[in-house]
Structure formats: structure tokens, C-alpha cells
Tab-separated table of C-alpha atoms and ligand atoms in Angstrom:
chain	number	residue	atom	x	y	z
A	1	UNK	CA	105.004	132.402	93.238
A	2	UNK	CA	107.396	130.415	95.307
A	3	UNK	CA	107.541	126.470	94.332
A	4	UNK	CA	105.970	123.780	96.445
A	5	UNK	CA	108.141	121.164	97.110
A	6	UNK	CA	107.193	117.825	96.850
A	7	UNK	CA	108.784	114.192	97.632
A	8	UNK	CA	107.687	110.926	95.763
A	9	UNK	CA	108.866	107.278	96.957
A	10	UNK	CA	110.718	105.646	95.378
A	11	UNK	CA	110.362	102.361	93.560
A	12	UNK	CA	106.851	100.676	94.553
A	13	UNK	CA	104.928	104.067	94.831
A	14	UNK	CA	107.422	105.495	92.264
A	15	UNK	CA	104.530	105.024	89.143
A	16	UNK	CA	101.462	104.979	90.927
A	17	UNK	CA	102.384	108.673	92.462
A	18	UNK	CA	103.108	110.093	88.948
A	19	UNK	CA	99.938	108.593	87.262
A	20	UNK	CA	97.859	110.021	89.999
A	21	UNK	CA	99.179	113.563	89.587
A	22	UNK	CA	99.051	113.611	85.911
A	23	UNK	CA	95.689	112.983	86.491
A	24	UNK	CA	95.051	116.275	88.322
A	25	UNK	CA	97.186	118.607	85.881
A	26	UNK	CA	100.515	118.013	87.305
A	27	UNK	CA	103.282	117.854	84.217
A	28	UNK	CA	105.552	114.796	85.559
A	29	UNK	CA	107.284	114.692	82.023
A	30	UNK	CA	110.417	115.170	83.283
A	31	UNK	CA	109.898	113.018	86.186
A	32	UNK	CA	109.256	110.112	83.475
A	33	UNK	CA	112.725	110.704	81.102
A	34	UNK	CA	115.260	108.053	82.896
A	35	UNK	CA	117.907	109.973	84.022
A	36	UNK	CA	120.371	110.747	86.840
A	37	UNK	CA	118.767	114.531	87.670
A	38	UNK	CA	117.431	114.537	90.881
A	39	UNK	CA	115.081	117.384	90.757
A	40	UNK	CA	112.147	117.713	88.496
A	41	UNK	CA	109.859	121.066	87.829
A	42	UNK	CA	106.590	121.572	86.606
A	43	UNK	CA	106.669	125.494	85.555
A	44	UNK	CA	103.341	126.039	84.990
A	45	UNK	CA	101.962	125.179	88.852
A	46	UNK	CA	105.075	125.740	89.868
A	47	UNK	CA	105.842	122.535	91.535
A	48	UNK	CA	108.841	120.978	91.810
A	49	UNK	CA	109.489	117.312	92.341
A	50	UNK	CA	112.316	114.957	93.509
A	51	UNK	CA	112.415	111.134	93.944
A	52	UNK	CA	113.952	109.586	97.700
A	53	UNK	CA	113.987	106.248	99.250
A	54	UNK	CA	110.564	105.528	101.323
A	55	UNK	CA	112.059	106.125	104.689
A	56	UNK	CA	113.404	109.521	103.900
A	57	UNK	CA	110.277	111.216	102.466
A	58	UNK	CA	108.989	111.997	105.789
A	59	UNK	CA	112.403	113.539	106.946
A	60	UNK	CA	112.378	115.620	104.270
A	61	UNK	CA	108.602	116.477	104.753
A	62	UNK	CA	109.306	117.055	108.813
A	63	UNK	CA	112.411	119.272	108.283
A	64	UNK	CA	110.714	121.438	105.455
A	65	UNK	CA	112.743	120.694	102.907
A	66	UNK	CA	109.703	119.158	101.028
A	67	UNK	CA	106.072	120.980	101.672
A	68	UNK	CA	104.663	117.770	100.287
A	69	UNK	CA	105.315	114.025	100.117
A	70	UNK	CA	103.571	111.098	99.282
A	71	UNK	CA	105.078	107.735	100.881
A	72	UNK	CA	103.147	104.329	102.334
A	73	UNK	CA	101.614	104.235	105.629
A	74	UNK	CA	103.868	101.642	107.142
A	75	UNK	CA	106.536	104.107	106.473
A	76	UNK	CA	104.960	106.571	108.471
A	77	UNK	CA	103.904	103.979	111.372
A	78	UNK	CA	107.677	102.896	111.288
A	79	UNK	CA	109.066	106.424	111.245
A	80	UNK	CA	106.471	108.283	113.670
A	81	UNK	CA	107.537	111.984	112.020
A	82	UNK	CA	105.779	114.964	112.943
A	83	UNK	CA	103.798	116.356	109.959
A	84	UNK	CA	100.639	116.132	108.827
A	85	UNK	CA	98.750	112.995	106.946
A	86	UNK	CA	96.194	115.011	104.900
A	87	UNK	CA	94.789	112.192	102.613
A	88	UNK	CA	94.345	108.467	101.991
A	89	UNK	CA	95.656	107.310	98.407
A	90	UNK	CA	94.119	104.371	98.339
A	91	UNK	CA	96.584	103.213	96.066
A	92	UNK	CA	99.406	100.155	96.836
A	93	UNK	CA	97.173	99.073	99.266
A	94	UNK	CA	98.217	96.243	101.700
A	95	UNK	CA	98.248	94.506	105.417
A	96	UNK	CA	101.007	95.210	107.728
A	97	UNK	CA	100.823	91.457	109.031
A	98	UNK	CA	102.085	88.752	111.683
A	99	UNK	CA	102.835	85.585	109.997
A	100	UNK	CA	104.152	82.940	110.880
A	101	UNK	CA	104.582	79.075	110.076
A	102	UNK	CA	101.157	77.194	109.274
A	103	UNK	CA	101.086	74.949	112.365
A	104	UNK	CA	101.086	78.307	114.201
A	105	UNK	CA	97.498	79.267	112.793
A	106	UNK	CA	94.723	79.962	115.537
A	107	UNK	CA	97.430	79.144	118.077
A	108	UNK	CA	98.340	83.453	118.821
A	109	UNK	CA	96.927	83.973	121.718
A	110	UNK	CA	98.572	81.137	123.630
A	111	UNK	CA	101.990	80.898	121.972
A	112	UNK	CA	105.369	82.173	123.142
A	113	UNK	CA	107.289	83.821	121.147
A	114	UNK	CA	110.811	84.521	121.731
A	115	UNK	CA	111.846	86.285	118.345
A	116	UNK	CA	110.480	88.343	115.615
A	117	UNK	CA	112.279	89.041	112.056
A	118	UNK	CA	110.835	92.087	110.084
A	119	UNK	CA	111.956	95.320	108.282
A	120	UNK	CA	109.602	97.390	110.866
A	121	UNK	CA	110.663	97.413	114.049
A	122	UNK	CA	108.983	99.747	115.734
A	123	UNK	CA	105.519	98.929	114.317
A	124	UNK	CA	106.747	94.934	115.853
A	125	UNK	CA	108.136	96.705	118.942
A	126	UNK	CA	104.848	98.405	119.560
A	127	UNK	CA	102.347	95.314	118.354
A	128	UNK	CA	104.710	93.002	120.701
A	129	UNK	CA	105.401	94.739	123.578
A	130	UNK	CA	102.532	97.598	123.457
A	131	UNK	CA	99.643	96.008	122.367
A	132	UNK	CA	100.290	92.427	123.592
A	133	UNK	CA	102.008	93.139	126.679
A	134	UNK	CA	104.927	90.120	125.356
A	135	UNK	CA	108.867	90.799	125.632
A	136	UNK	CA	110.215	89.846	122.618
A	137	UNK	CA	113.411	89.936	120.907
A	138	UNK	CA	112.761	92.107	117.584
A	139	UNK	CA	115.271	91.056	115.039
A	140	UNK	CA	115.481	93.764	111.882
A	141	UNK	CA	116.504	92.741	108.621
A	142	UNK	CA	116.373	94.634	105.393
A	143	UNK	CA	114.351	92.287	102.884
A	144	UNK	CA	113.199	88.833	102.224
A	145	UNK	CA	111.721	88.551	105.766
A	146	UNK	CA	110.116	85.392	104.977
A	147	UNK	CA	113.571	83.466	105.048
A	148	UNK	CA	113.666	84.133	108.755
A	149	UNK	CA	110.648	81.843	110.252
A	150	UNK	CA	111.980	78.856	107.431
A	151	UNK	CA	115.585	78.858	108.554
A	152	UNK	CA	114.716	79.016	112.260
A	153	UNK	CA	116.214	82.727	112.770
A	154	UNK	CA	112.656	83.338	114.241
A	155	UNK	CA	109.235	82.026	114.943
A	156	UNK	CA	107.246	84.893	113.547
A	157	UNK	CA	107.597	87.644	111.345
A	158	UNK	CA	105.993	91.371	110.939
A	159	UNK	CA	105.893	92.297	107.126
A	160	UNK	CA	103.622	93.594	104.619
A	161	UNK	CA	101.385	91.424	102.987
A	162	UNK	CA	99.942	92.476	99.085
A	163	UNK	CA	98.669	89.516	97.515
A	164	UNK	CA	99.686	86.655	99.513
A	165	UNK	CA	102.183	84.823	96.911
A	166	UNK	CA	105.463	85.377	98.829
A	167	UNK	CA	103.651	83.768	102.419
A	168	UNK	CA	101.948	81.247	100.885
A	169	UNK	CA	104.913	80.159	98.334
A	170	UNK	CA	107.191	79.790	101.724
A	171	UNK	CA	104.527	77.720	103.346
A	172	UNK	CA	103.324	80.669	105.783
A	173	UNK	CA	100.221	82.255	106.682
A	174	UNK	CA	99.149	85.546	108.570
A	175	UNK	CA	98.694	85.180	111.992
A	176	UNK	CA	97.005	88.351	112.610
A	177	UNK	CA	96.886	91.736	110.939
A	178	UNK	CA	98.358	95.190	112.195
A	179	UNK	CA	97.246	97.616	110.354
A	180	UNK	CA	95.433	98.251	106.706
A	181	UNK	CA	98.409	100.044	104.388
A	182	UNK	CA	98.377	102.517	101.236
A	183	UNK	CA	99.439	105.266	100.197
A	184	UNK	CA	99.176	108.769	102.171
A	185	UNK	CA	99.940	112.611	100.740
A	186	UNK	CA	101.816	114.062	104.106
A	187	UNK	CA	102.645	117.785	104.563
A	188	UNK	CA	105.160	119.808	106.253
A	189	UNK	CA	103.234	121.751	109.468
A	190	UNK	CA	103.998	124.893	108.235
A	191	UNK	CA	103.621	124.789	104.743
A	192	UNK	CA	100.019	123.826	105.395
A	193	UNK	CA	99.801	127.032	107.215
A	194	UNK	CA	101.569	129.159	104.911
A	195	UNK	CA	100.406	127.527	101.267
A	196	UNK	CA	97.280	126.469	102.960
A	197	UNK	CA	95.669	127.755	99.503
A	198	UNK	CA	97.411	125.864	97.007
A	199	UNK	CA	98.000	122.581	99.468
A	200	UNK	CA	94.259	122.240	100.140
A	201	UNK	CA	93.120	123.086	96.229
A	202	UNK	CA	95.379	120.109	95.421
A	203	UNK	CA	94.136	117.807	98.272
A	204	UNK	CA	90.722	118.788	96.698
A	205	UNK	CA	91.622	117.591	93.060
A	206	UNK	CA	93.493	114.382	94.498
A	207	UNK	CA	90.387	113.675	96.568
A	208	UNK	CA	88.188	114.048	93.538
A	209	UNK	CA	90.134	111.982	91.939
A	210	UNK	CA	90.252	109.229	94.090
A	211	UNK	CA	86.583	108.898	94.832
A	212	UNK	CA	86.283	108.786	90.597
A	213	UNK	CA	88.236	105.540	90.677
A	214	UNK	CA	86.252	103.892	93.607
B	1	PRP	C1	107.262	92.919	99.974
B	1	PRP	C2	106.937	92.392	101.369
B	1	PRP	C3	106.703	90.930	101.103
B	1	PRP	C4	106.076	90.925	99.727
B	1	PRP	C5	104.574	90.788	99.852
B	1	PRP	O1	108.587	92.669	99.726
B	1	PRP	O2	107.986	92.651	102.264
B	1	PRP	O3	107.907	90.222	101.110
B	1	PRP	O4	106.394	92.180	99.114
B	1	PRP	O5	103.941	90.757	98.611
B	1	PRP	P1	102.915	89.600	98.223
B	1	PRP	O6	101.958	89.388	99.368
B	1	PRP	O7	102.210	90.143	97.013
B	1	PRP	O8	103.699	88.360	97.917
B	1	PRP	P2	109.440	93.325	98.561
B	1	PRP	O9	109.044	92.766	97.242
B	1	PRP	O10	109.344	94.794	98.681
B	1	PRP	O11	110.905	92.790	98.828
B	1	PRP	P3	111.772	92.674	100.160
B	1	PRP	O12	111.006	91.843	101.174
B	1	PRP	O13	112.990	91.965	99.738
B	1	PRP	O14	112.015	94.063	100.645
């Protein structure tokens, strides 16, 4: 039997991926030992693992090179990859969100807004100029969007939102919310085709386990 393939995300997800497949059987003991190796195996259901940064789990899901991968939804909003999102995680949920200063609160709909900061911008590009029909300048940075909107680099900004602490620390609130985040399994088009037996008999036990913790 040939291995499946399967990508984790790193960091956030990193944790919350391996506890939920050692939960349905899946040996991650080698995934756990700190060390530079960069692939993992789990003989026995011949599964092999490897550990990549958010963004590149669905390009290695896409191009095959993974059958499997489990990353966050904004990831997949941001990188619009053609593959298949077979299941809702539930886990490291959060709101993709526009936020803004407080004095902008309830004032959305009849603001203009010249310039948006965020780490996503195509999910800004397509709430902006899609959805609300506005041309703005989408600035992209790579963390610690809420400095933008405090320094005056922008007005708004598009980031996630878990608990609120960072927004409301920085004197911000959400302005409106984009989408409802967590963490999805995705798999390659043809490996669902091919390994449609062992793909949907672990999409079954992940399922099962899921609705157990709601
Ligand atoms: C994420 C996100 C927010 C923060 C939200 O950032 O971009 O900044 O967490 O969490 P909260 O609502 O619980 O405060 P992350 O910690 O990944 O750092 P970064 O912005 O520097 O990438």
C-alpha cells in the first residue's frame, strides 16, 4: 500500500492538527520529537506526514505532492487553490474581520476609505472592491496589522480576529465581519479519486470525532 501524503500547518494549527489525529489512530510520535527532519511516517496506516508554512499547504495539496492537508480557512480564501475542502475542523476557530478605529463604529456604510492594511489581500481586495463596489488602496503587510490604523498608515484593517485582546488593547473594534474561520482537511482532486477508500474512511473517523467534542 502506497503512503498518503499529508501536510499540517505550521505553528497555530501545528498542535491542534496532531491532537486531532491521535485521536483517530494516527501515530504522530515522531511528528512530536523536536527535531530538524522534515518528514514524519506512521507505518502502520501508512501515512506519512510533513510540517509547511500555512500558505504552502494548499500548493502542495493542488500540485499532488500532498493527498491531504489540513490548513485555516482564511488561507484557503487568500490562496483560492483548486482542491477539494472535504471537512470543517472546527478547531482554531475565528472571524476574518474589518476593524477599524472606535470612532469609526456604525459609521461603514457611509465612510470613505482610501486604504486598507492586512496580511490578506485578496480576501480585502474582494470584500472592498467585490462586495462593496469601493476602490481602495490594499496595503499588505506581514504581521502586527493593528499598528497600521494607530500610526495613520491606514484607516481600516482586514485581519483575523480570535478573542478580541489584540483590537481592543490597540483601542479598535470590528467594523464588520468577513467570514467565520477554522480549520479545514483539503484534498488533492485526484487522490480523492484514486484513494477515495482510505480518504473518505478517515474523513469518517475525523467527522466522528468532531461531532464527539461538540
Ligand atoms: C493574529 C491576528 C491578530 C491576532 C488576533 O496575529 O492577526 O493580530 O492574532 O488574536 P486575538 O483576537 O485573540 O487578539 P498573530 O498572533 O498570528 O500575529 P501577527 O499579526 O504578527 O501575524
Amino acid at each position: 500500500m502506497r503512503y498518503l501524503t499529508m501536510a499540517l500547518s505550521k505553528g497555530r494549527l501545528a498542535e491542534l492538527s496532531i491532537d486531532l489525529l491521535e485521536k483517530v489512530g494516527i501515530d504522530c510520535t515522531e511528528l512530536k520529537q523536536k527535531s530538524r527532519k522534515l518528514i514524519f511516517t506512521d507505518e502502520k496506516n501508512r501515512i506519512r506526514f510533513f510540517l509547511a508554512k500555512p500558505a504552502d499547504v494548499p500548493i502542495y495539496v493542488e500540485y499532488g505532492a500532498a493527498d491531504i492537508g489540513i490548513v485555516g480557512k482564511d488561507t484557503l480564501l487568500e490562496e483560492g487553490r483548486n482542491l477539494y475542502e472535504v471537512l470543517n475542523l472546527k478547531f482554531a476557530a475565528c472571524k476574518m474581520c474589518v476593524a477599524g478605529p472606535k470612532d469609526l463604529e456604525g459609521k461603514m456604510d457611509t465612510l470613505t476609505i482610501t486604504r486598507v492594511a492586512t496580511k490578506y489581500p485578496e480576501i480585502a481586495k474582494e470584500y472592498f472592491r467585490h462586495k462593496r463596489r469601493e476602490s481602495v488602496e490594499i496595503i499588505k503587510l506581514s504581521g502586527s496589522v493593528e499598528l497600521a490604523p494607530l500610526v495613520g498608515l491606514s484607516e481600516v484593517i482586514v485581519d483575523l480576529v480570535e478573542t478580541g485582546k489584540t483590537l481592543k488593547e490597540n483601542g479598535l473594534v470590528v467594523l464588520d465581519t468577513i467570514a467565520d474561520i477554522s480549520a479545514r482537511l483539503i484534498v488533492n482532486r485526484v487522490s480523492m479519486k484514486m484513494e477515495s477508500e482510505r480518504i473518505n474512511s478517515l474523513i469518517i473517523d475525523l467527522r466522528r470525532e468532531i461531532e464527539k467534542e461538540e
